[in-house]
PDB file of C-alpha atoms and ligand atoms in Angstrom:
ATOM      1  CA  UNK C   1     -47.079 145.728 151.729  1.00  0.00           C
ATOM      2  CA  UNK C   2     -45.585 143.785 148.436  1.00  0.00           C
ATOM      3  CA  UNK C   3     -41.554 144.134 148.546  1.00  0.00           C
ATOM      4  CA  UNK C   4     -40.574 141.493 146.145  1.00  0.00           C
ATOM      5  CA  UNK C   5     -43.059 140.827 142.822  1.00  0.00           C
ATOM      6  CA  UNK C   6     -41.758 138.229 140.503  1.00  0.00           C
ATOM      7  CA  UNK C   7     -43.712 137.590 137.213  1.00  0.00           C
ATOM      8  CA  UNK C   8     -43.143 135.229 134.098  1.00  0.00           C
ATOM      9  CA  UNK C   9     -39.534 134.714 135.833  1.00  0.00           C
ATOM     10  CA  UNK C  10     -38.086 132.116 133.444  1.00  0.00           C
ATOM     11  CA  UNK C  11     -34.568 130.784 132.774  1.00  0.00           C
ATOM     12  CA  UNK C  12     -33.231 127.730 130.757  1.00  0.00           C
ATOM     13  CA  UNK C  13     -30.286 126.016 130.248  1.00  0.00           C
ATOM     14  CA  UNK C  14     -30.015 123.984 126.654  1.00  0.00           C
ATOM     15  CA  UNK C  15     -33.500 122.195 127.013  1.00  0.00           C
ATOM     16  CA  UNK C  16     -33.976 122.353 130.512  1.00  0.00           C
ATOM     17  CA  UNK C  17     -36.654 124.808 132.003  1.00  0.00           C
ATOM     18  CA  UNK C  18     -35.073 125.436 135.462  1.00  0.00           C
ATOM     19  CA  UNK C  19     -37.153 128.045 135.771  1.00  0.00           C
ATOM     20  CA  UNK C  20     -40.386 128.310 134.013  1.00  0.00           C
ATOM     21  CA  UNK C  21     -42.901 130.790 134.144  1.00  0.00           C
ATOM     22  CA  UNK C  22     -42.961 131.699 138.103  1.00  0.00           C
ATOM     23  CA  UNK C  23     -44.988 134.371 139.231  1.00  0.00           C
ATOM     24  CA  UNK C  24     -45.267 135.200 143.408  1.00  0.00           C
ATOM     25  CA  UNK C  25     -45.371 138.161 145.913  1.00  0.00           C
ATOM     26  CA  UNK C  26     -43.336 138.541 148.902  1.00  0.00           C
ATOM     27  CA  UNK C  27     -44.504 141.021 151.862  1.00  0.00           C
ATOM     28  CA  UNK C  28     -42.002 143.097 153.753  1.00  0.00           C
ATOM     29  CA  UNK C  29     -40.841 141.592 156.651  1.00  0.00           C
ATOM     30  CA  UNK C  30     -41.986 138.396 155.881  1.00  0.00           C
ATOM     31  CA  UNK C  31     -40.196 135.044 155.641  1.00  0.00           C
ATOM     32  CA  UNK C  32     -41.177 133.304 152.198  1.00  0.00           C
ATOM     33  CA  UNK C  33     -40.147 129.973 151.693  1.00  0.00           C
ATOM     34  CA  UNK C  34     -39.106 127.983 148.145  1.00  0.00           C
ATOM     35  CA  UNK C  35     -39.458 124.313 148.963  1.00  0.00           C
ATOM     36  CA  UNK C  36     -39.092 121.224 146.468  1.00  0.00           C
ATOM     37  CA  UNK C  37     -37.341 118.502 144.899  1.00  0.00           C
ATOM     38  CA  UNK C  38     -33.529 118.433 144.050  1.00  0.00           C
ATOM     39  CA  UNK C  39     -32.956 119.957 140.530  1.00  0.00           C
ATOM     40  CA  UNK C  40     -36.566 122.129 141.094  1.00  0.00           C
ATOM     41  CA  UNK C  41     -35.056 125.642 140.218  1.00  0.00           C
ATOM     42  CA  UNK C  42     -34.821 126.908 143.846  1.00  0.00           C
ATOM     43  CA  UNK C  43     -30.903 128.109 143.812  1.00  0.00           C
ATOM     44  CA  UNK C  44     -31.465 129.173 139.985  1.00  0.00           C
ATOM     45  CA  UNK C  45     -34.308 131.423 141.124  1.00  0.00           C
ATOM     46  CA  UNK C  46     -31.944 132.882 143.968  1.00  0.00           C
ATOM     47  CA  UNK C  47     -29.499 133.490 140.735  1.00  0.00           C
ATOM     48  CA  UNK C  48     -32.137 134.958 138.883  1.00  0.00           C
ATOM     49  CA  UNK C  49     -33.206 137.387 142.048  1.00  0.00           C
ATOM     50  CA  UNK C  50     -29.725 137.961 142.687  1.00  0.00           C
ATOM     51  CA  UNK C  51     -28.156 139.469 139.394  1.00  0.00           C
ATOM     52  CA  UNK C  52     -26.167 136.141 139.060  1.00  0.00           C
ATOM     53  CA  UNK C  53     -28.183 135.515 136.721  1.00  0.00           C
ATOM     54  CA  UNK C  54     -30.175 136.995 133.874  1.00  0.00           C
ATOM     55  CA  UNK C  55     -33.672 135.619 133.274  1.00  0.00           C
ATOM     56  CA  UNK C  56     -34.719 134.518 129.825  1.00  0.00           C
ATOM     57  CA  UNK C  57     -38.314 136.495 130.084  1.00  0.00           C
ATOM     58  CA  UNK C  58     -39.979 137.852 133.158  1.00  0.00           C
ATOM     59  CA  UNK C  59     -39.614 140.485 135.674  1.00  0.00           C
ATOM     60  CA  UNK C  60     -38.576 140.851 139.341  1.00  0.00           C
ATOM     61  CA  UNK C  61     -40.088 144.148 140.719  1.00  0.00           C
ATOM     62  CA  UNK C  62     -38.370 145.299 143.955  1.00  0.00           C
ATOM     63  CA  UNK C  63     -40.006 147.670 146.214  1.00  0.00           C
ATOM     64  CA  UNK C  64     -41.971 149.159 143.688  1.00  0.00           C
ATOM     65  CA  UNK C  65     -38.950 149.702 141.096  1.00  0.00           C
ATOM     66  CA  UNK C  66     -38.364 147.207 138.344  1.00  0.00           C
ATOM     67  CA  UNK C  67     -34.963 145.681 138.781  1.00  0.00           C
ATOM     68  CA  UNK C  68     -35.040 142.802 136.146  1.00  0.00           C
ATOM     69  CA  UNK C  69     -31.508 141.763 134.161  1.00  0.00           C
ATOM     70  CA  UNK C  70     -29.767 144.505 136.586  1.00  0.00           C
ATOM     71  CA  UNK C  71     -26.249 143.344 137.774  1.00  0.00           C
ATOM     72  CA  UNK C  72     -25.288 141.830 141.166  1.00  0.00           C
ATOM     73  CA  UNK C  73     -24.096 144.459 142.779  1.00  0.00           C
ATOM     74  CA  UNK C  74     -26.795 147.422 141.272  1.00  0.00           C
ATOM     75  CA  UNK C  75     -28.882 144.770 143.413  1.00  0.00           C
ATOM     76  CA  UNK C  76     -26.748 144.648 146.515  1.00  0.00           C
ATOM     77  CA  UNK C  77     -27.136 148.306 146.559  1.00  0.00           C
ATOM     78  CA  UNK C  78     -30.817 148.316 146.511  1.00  0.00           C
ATOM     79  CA  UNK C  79     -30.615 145.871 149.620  1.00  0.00           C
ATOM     80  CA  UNK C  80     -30.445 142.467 147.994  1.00  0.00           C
ATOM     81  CA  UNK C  81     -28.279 139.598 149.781  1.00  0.00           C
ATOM     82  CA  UNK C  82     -27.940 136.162 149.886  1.00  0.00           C
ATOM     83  CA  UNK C  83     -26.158 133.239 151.387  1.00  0.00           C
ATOM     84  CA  UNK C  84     -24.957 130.095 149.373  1.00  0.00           C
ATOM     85  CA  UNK C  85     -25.876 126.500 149.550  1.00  0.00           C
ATOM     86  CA  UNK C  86     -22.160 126.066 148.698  1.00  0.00           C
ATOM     87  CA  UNK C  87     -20.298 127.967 151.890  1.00  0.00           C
ATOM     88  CA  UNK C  88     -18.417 131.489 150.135  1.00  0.00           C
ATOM     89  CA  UNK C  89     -16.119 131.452 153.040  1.00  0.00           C
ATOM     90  CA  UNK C  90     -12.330 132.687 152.706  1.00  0.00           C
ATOM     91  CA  UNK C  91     -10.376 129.838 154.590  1.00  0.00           C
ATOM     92  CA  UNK C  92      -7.166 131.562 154.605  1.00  0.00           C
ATOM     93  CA  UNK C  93      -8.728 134.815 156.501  1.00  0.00           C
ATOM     94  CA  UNK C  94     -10.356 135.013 160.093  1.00  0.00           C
ATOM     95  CA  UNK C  95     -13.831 134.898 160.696  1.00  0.00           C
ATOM     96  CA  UNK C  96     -14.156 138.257 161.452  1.00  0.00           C
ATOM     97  CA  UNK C  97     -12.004 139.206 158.297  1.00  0.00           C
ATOM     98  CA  UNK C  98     -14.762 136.799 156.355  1.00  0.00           C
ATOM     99  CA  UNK C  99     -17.814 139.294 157.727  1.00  0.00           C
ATOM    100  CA  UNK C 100     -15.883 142.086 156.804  1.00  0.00           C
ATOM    101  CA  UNK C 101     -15.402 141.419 153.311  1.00  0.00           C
ATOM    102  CA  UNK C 102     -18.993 141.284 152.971  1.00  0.00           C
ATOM    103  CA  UNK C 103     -19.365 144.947 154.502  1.00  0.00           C
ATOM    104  CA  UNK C 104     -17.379 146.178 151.643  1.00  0.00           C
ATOM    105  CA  UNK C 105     -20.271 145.562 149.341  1.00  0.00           C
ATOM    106  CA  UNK C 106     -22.341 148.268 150.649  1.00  0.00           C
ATOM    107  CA  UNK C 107     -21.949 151.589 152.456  1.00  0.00           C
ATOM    108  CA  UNK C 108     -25.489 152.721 153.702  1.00  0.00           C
ATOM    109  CA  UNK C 109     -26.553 152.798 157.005  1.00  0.00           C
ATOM    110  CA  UNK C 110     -29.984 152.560 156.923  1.00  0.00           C
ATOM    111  CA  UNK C 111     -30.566 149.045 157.982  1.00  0.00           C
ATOM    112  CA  UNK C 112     -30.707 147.188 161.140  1.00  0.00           C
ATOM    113  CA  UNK C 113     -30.064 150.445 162.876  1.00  0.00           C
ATOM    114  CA  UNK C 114     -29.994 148.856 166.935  1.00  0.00           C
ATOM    115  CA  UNK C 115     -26.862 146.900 165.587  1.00  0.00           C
ATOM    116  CA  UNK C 116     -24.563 150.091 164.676  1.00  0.00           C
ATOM    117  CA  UNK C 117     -26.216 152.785 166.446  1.00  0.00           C
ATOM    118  CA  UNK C 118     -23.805 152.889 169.358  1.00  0.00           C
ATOM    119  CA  UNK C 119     -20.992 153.222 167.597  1.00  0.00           C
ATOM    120  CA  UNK C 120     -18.823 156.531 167.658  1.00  0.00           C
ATOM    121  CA  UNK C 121     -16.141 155.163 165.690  1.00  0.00           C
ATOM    122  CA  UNK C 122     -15.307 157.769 162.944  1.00  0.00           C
ATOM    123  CA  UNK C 123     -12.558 155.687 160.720  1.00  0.00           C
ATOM    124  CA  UNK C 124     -14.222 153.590 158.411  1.00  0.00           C
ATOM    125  CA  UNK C 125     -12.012 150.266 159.032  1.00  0.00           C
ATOM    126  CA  UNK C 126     -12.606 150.536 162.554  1.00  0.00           C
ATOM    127  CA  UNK C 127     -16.314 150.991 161.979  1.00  0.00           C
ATOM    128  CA  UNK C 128     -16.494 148.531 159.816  1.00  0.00           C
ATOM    129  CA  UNK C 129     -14.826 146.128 162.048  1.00  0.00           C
ATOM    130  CA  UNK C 130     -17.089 147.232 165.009  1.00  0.00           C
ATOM    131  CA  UNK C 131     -20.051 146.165 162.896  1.00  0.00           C
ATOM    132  CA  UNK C 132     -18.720 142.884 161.632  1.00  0.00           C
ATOM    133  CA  UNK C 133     -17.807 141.961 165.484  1.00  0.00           C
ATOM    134  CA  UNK C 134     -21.215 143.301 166.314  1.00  0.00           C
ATOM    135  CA  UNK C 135     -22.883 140.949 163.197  1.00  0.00           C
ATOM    136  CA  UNK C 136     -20.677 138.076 164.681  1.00  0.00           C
ATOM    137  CA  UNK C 137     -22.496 138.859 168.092  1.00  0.00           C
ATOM    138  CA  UNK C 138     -25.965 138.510 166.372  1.00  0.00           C
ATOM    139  CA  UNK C 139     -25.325 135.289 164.266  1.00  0.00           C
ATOM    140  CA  UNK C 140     -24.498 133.717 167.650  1.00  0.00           C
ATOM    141  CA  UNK C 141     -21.047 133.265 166.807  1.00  0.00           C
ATOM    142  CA  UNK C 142     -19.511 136.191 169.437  1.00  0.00           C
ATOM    143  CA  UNK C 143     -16.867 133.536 170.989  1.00  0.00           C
ATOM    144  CA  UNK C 144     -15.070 133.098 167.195  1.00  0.00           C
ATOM    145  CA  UNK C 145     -14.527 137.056 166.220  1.00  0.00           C
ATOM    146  CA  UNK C 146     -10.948 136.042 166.664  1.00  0.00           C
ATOM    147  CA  UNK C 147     -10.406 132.757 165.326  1.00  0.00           C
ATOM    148  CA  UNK C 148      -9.387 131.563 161.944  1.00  0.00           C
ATOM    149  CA  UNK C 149     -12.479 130.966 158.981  1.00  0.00           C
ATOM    150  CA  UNK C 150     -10.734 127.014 159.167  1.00  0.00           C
ATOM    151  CA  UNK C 151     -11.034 126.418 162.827  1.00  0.00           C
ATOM    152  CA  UNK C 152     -14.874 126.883 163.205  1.00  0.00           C
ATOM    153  CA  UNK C 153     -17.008 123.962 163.332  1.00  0.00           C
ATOM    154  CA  UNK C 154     -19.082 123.272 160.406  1.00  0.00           C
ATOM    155  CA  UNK C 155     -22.880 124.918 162.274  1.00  0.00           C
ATOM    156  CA  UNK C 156     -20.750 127.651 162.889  1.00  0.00           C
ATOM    157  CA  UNK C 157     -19.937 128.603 159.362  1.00  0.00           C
ATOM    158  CA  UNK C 158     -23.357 128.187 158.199  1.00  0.00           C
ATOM    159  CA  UNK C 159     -23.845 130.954 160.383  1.00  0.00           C
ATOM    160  CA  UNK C 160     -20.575 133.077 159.434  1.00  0.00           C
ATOM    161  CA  UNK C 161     -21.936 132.753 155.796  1.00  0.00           C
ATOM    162  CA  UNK C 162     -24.993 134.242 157.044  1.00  0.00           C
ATOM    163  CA  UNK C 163     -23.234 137.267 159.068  1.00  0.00           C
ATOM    164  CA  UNK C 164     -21.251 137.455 156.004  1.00  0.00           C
ATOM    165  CA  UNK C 165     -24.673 137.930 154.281  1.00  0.00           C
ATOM    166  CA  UNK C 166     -26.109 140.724 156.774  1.00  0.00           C
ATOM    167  CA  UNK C 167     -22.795 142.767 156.760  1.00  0.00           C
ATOM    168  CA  UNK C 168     -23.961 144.305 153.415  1.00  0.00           C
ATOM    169  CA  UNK C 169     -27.170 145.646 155.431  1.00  0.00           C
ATOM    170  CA  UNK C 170     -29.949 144.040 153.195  1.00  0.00           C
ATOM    171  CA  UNK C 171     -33.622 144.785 153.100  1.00  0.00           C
ATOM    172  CA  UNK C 172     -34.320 140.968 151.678  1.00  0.00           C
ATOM    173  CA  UNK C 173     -31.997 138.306 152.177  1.00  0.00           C
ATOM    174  CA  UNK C 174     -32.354 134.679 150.641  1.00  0.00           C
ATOM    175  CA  UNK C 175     -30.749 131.979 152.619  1.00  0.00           C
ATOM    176  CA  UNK C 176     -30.068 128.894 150.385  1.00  0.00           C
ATOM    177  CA  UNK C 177     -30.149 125.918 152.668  1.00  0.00           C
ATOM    178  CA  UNK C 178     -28.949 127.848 155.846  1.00  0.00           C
ATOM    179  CA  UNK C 179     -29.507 123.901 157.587  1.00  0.00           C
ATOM    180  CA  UNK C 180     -28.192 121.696 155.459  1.00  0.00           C
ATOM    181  CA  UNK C 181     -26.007 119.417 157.775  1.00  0.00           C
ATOM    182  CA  UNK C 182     -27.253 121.001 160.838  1.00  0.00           C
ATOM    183  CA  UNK C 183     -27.988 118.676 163.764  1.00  0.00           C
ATOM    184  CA  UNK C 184     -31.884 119.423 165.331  1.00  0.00           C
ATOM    185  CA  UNK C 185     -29.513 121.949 168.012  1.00  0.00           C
ATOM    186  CA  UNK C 186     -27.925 123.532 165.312  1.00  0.00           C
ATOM    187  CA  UNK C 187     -31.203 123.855 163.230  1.00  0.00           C
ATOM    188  CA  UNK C 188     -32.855 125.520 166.267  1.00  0.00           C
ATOM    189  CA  UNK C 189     -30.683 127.574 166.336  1.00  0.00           C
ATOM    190  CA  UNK C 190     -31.071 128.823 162.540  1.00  0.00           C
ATOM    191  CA  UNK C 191     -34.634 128.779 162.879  1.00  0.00           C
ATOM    192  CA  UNK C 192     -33.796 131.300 166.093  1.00  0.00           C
ATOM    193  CA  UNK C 193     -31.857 133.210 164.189  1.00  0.00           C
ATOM    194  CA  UNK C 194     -34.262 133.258 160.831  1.00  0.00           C
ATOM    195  CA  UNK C 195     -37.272 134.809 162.935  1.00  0.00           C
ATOM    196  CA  UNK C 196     -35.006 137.593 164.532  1.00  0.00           C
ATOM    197  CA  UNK C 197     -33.486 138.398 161.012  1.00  0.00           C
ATOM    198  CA  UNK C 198     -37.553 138.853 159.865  1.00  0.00           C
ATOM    199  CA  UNK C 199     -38.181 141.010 162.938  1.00  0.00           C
ATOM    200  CA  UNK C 200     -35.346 143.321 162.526  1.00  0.00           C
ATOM    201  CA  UNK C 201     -37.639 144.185 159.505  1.00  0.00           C
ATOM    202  CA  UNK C 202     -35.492 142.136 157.208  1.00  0.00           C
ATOM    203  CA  UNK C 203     -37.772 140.019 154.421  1.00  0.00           C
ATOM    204  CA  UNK C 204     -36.460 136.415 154.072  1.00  0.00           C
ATOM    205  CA  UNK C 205     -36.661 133.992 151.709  1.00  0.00           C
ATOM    206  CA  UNK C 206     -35.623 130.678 152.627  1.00  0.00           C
ATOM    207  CA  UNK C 207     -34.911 127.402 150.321  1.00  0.00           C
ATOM    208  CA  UNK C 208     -34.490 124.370 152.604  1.00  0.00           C
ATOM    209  CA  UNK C 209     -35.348 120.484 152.720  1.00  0.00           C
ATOM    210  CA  UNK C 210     -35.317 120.382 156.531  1.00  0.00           C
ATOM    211  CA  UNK C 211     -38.795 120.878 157.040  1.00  0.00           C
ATOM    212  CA  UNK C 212     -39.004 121.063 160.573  1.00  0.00           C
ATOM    213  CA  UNK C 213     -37.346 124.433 159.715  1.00  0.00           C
ATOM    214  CA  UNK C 214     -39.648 125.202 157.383  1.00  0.00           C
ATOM    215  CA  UNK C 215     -42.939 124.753 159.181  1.00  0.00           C
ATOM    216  CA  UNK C 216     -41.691 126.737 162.278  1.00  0.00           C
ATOM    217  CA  UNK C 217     -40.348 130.068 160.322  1.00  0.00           C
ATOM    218  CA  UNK C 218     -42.576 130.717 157.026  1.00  0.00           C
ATOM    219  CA  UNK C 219     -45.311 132.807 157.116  1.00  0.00           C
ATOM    220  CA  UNK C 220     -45.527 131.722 153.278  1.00  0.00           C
ATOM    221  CA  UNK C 221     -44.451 128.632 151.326  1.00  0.00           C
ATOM    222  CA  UNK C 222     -44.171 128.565 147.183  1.00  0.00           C
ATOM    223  CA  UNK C 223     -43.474 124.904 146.229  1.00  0.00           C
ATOM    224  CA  UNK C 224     -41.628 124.451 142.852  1.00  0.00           C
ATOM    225  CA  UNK C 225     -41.540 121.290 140.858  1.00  0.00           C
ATOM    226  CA  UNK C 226     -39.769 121.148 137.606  1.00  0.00           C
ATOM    227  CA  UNK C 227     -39.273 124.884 137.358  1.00  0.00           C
ATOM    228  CA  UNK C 228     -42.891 125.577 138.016  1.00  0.00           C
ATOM    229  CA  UNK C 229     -45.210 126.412 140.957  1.00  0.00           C
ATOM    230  CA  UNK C 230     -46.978 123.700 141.609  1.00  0.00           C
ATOM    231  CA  UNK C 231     -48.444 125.282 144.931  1.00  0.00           C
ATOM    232  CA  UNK C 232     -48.399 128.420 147.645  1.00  0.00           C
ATOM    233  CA  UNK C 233     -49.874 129.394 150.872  1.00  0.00           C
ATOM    234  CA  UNK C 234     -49.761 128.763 154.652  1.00  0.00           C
ATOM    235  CA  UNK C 235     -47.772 125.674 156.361  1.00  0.00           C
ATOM    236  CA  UNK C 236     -51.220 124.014 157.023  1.00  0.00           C
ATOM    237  CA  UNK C 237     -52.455 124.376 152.885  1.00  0.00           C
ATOM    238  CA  UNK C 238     -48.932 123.043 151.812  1.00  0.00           C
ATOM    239  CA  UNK C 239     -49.146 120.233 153.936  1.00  0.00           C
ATOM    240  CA  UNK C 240     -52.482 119.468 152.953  1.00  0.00           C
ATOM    241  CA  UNK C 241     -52.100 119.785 149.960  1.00  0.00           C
ATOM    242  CA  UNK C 242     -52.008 116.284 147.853  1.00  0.00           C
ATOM    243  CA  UNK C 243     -49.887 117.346 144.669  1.00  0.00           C
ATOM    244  CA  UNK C 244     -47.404 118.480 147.305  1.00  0.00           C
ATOM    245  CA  UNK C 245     -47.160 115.324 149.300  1.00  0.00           C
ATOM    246  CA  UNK C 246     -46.771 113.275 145.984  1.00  0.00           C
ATOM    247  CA  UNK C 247     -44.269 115.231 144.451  1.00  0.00           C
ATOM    248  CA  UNK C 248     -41.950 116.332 147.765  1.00  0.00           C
ATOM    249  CA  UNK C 249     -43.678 115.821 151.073  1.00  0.00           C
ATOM    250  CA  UNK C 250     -44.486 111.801 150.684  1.00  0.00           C
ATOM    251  CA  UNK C 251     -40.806 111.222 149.618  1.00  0.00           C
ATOM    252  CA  UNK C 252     -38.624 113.290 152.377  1.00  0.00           C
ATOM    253  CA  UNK C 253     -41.434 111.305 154.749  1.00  0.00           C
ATOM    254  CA  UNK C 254     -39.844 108.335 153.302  1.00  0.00           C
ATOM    255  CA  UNK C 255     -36.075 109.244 153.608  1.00  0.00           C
ATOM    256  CA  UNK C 256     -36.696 109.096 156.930  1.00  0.00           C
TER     257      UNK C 256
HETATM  258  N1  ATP G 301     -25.480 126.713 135.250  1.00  0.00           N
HETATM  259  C1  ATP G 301     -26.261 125.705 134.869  1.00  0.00           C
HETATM  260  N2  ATP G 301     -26.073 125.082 133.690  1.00  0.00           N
HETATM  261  C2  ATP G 301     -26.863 124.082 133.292  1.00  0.00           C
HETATM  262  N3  ATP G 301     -27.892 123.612 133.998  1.00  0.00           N
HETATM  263  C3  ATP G 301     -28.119 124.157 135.200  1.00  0.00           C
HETATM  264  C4  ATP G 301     -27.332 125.237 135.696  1.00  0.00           C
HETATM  265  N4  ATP G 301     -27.800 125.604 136.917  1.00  0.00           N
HETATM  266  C5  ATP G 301     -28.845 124.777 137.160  1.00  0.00           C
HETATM  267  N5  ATP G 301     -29.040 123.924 136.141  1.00  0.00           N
HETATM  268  C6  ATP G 301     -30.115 122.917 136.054  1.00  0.00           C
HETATM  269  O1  ATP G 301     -31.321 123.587 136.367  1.00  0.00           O
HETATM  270  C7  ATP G 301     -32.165 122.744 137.158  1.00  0.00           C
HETATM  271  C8  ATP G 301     -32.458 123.433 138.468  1.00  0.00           C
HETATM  272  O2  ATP G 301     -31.283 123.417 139.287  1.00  0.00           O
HETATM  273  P1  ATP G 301     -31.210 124.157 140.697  1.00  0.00           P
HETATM  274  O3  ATP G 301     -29.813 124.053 141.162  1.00  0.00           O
HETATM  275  O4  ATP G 301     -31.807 125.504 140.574  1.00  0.00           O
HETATM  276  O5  ATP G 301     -32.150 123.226 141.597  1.00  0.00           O
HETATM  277  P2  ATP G 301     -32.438 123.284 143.164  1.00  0.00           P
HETATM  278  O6  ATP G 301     -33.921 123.326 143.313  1.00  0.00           O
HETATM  279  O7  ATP G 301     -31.648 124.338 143.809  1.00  0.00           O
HETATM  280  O8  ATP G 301     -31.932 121.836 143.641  1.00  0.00           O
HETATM  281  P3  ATP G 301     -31.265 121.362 145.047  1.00  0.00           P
HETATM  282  O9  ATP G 301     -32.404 121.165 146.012  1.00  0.00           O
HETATM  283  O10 ATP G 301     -30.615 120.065 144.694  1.00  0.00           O
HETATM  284  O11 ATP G 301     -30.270 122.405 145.469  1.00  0.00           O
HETATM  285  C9  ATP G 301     -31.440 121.408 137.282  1.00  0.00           C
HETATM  286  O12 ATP G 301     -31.908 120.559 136.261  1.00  0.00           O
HETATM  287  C10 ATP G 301     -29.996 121.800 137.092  1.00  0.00           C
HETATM  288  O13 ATP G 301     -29.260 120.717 136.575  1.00  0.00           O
HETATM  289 MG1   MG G 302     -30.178 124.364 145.226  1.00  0.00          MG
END
């Protein structure tokens, strides 16, 4: 089943096509991953699918209804979330305060069910704080509910930003770099934490250079090269795939 549909998706700033023309499909539960060079339009798409911001021409067709040029938060109602390649953390709150804030954004309680089913708790706060503790639990991070945003190490609040992410109960949610800086434990870890996100029914799309983390999690790949898709499919067709290795592949081969 389609959940996201993007067509003609375009947005420029002053000459420069950031996005230009994109057109893919994303099924439910999947997770769908935007690889490619620096300056390719990846975080500008996540704008554009996020209500940040609004598209030049195109549309973005969520679950059927056609949400294109709709505000941020019209789309964090319908279930859209995201985390940010530059950590939204709150240094002067606690971690816990940080997931929180995030829950604030949305009220429904029809996602991720197993995670708030057992609570009781009628006062909202409490609930609310319940679930954020509970998130924290998920995320990996259960030994920091307490501590301050600034004390956690810097894996750690890749993950907070994603628990921060979750705590508005999304149906998709695009994670912009989730393991950039990550050491290969670290990035396990993510990649752990990316494929029980997509079984808890959640669709994913992930931008990320670290393509060890890439190969293991997608069960799709859209590579985009000045704006444009320049290729999609399976981990084996992207790898295979010459345009690919010339513009991206054979150079982060090289970095290393
Ligand atoms: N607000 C903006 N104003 C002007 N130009 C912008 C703006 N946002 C992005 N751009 C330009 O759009 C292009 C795409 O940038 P974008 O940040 O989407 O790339 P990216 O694929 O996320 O790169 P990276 O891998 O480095 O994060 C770049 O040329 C960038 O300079
Ligand atoms: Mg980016």
């Amino acid at each position: 089943m389609t959940f996201l549909r993007v067509t003609g998706l375009s947005k420029s700033f002053g000459g420069v096509k950031a996005v230009d023309q994109v057109d893919f499909t994303v099924k439910a539960g999947h997770v769908f991953s935007i690889i490619g060079p620096n300056g390719a339009g990846k975080t500008t798409l996540f704008n554009l699918l996020t209500g940040l911001t609004m598209p030049d021409a195109g549309a973005i067709i969520l679950d059927g209804e056609d949400v294109t040029g709709l505000p941020a938060h019209q789309l964090a109602a319908r279930g859209v979330s995201r985390s940010f390649q530059n950590l939204q953390i709150f240094f002067n709150m606690t971690a816990l305060e940080n997931v929180m804030v995030g829950n604030h954004l949305h009220t429904t309680r029809r996602f991720l069910p197993c995670l708030f089913g057992s609570s009781s708790v009628r006062d909202s706060e409490a609930r609310t704080r319940i679930f954020a503790e509970e998130l924290m639990h998920y995320v990996g991070l259960g030994d920091y509910v307490d501590a301050d945003a600034s004390a956690l190490p810097y894996g750690a609040l890749k993950r907070l930003e994603i628990a921060r992410a979750l705590a508005t109960r999304p149906r998709i949610l695009m994670l912009d770099e989730p393991a950039a800086g990550l050491n290969p434990a670290e990035t396990a870890e993510i990649d752990a934490l990316i494929k029980r996100i997509a079984e808890d029914g959640i669709t994913v799309l992930l931008v990320e250079h670290d393509m060890h983390l890439v190969w293991g999690v997608s069960d799709h790949i859209m590579v985009l090269n000045h704006g444009r898709v320049l290729a999609e499919g399976t981990a084996e067709e992207i790898r295979a795939n010459p345009e690919v290795v010339e513009a991206y592949l054979g150079h982060r081969a090289r970095e290393r």
